[in-house]
């Protein structure tokens, strides 16, 4: 019984560690498309090498204003405001793999999006 418990704990730890890959900002650079209508996502580095981002509303092409961009070891935190309706959302992005991001959205909008890197 003790062996089964240890194997289960090890398996859960391994899955959790895999799903929370460390963020490499170079892997973010490019255009990301969501799995459902939401916001297109762009990452790039400015002339000083600092990561920048922009979200664009897919339905009308309007930019979504950035309030906060915070890069942590295993996730990216982005707070935005969509000025036409003053919606503020908090988005936590984690890598599933180098070409797929999971985004958990909270605030005035809630849900989970999966972003695929297009280029």
Short mmCIF file of C-alpha atoms in Angstrom, two decimals:
data_model
loop_
_atom_site.label_atom_id
_atom_site.label_comp_id
_atom_site.label_asym_id
_atom_site.label_seq_id
_atom_site.Cartn_x
_atom_site.Cartn_y
_atom_site.Cartn_z
CA UNK A 1 0.00 0.00 0.00
CA UNK A 2 2.85 2.36 0.83
CA UNK A 3 4.42 1.72 -2.60
CA UNK A 4 1.13 2.51 -4.38
CA UNK A 5 0.85 5.76 -2.43
CA UNK A 6 4.42 6.76 -3.26
CA UNK A 7 3.98 5.95 -6.94
CA UNK A 8 0.77 8.01 -7.03
CA UNK A 9 2.42 10.98 -5.34
CA UNK A 10 5.39 10.78 -7.70
CA UNK A 11 3.12 10.58 -10.76
CA UNK A 12 1.08 13.61 -9.65
CA UNK A 13 4.24 15.59 -8.91
CA UNK A 14 5.67 14.72 -12.32
CA UNK A 15 2.48 15.77 -14.13
CA UNK A 16 2.32 19.01 -12.18
CA UNK A 17 5.96 19.80 -12.89
CA UNK A 18 5.48 19.11 -16.60
CA UNK A 19 2.38 21.30 -16.86
CA UNK A 20 4.16 24.23 -15.21
CA UNK A 21 7.11 24.66 -17.53
CA UNK A 22 9.48 27.51 -16.83
CA UNK A 23 8.79 30.57 -18.96
CA UNK A 24 11.38 31.33 -21.63
CA UNK A 25 10.44 34.75 -23.03
CA UNK A 26 12.11 33.97 -26.36
CA UNK A 27 9.55 31.17 -26.88
CA UNK A 28 6.73 33.71 -26.48
CA UNK A 29 7.79 36.03 -29.28
CA UNK A 30 5.31 35.90 -32.13
CA UNK A 31 1.61 35.80 -32.95
CA UNK A 32 -0.73 33.61 -30.88
CA UNK A 33 -4.29 32.68 -31.86
CA UNK A 34 -6.96 31.52 -29.35
CA UNK A 35 -9.06 28.38 -29.73
CA UNK A 36 -12.26 30.46 -29.58
CA UNK A 37 -13.22 34.05 -30.41
CA UNK A 38 -11.40 36.27 -27.96
CA UNK A 39 -8.23 38.32 -28.42
CA UNK A 40 -5.27 37.72 -30.66
CA UNK A 41 -2.02 37.92 -28.72
CA UNK A 42 1.35 39.30 -29.82
CA UNK A 43 4.69 39.21 -27.98
CA UNK A 44 7.93 40.93 -28.99
CA UNK A 45 11.02 42.44 -27.40
CA UNK A 46 11.73 46.16 -27.56
CA UNK A 47 15.13 47.68 -28.40
CA UNK A 48 16.24 47.16 -24.78
CA UNK A 49 15.32 43.45 -24.85
CA UNK A 50 12.26 43.89 -22.63
CA UNK A 51 9.23 41.69 -23.41
CA UNK A 52 6.20 43.59 -24.72
CA UNK A 53 2.70 42.38 -25.51
CA UNK A 54 -0.48 43.50 -27.24
CA UNK A 55 -3.92 41.93 -27.36
CA UNK A 56 -6.28 42.73 -30.24
CA UNK A 57 -10.03 42.08 -30.04
CA UNK A 58 -10.76 39.49 -32.74
CA UNK A 59 -14.30 40.65 -33.45
CA UNK A 60 -13.52 44.30 -34.25
CA UNK A 61 -9.72 44.65 -34.38
CA UNK A 62 -9.55 47.14 -31.50
CA UNK A 63 -6.52 47.01 -29.20
CA UNK A 64 -6.96 45.97 -25.58
CA UNK A 65 -5.00 48.23 -23.22
CA UNK A 66 -2.30 46.69 -21.06
CA UNK A 67 -2.34 47.56 -17.35
CA UNK A 68 0.17 45.02 -16.01
CA UNK A 69 2.66 42.57 -17.53
CA UNK A 70 4.45 40.43 -14.95
CA UNK A 71 6.70 37.53 -15.87
CA UNK A 72 7.16 34.89 -13.20
CA UNK A 73 9.16 31.67 -13.31
CA UNK A 74 6.23 29.44 -14.38
CA UNK A 75 3.60 31.87 -15.64
CA UNK A 76 2.87 35.27 -17.12
CA UNK A 77 0.33 37.57 -15.48
CA UNK A 78 -1.38 40.14 -17.69
CA UNK A 79 -4.05 42.60 -16.54
CA UNK A 80 -5.90 44.45 -19.30
CA UNK A 81 -8.76 46.86 -19.80
CA UNK A 82 -11.01 46.93 -22.84
CA UNK A 83 -12.01 50.60 -22.88
CA UNK A 84 -15.26 50.45 -24.93
CA UNK A 85 -16.97 48.66 -22.01
CA UNK A 86 -14.33 49.17 -19.25
CA UNK A 87 -13.90 45.44 -18.76
CA UNK A 88 -10.83 44.57 -16.71
CA UNK A 89 -9.50 41.03 -16.90
CA UNK A 90 -6.62 39.20 -15.27
CA UNK A 91 -5.00 36.55 -17.42
CA UNK A 92 -2.55 33.90 -16.26
CA UNK A 93 -0.64 32.21 -19.09
CA UNK A 94 1.28 28.95 -18.71
CA UNK A 95 3.08 26.91 -21.33
CA UNK A 96 1.57 23.57 -22.27
CA UNK A 97 4.43 23.21 -24.75
CA UNK A 98 6.52 25.65 -26.85
CA UNK A 99 3.67 26.33 -29.26
CA UNK A 100 0.68 26.17 -26.90
CA UNK A 101 -0.32 28.46 -24.04
CA UNK A 102 -3.11 27.97 -21.55
CA UNK A 103 -4.78 31.20 -20.40
CA UNK A 104 -7.04 31.35 -17.34
CA UNK A 105 -9.14 34.53 -17.47
CA UNK A 106 -10.77 36.11 -14.41
CA UNK A 107 -12.38 39.46 -13.70
CA UNK A 108 -15.12 40.90 -15.91
CA UNK A 109 -14.70 37.88 -18.18
CA UNK A 110 -14.03 34.33 -17.01
CA UNK A 111 -12.88 31.18 -18.73
CA UNK A 112 -9.97 29.23 -20.10
CA UNK A 113 -8.45 29.74 -23.51
CA UNK A 114 -5.84 27.74 -25.36
CA UNK A 115 -3.51 29.79 -27.58
CA UNK A 116 -1.53 28.30 -30.46
CA UNK A 117 1.57 30.00 -31.79
CA UNK A 118 1.08 30.84 -35.45
CA UNK A 119 4.47 32.40 -36.20
#
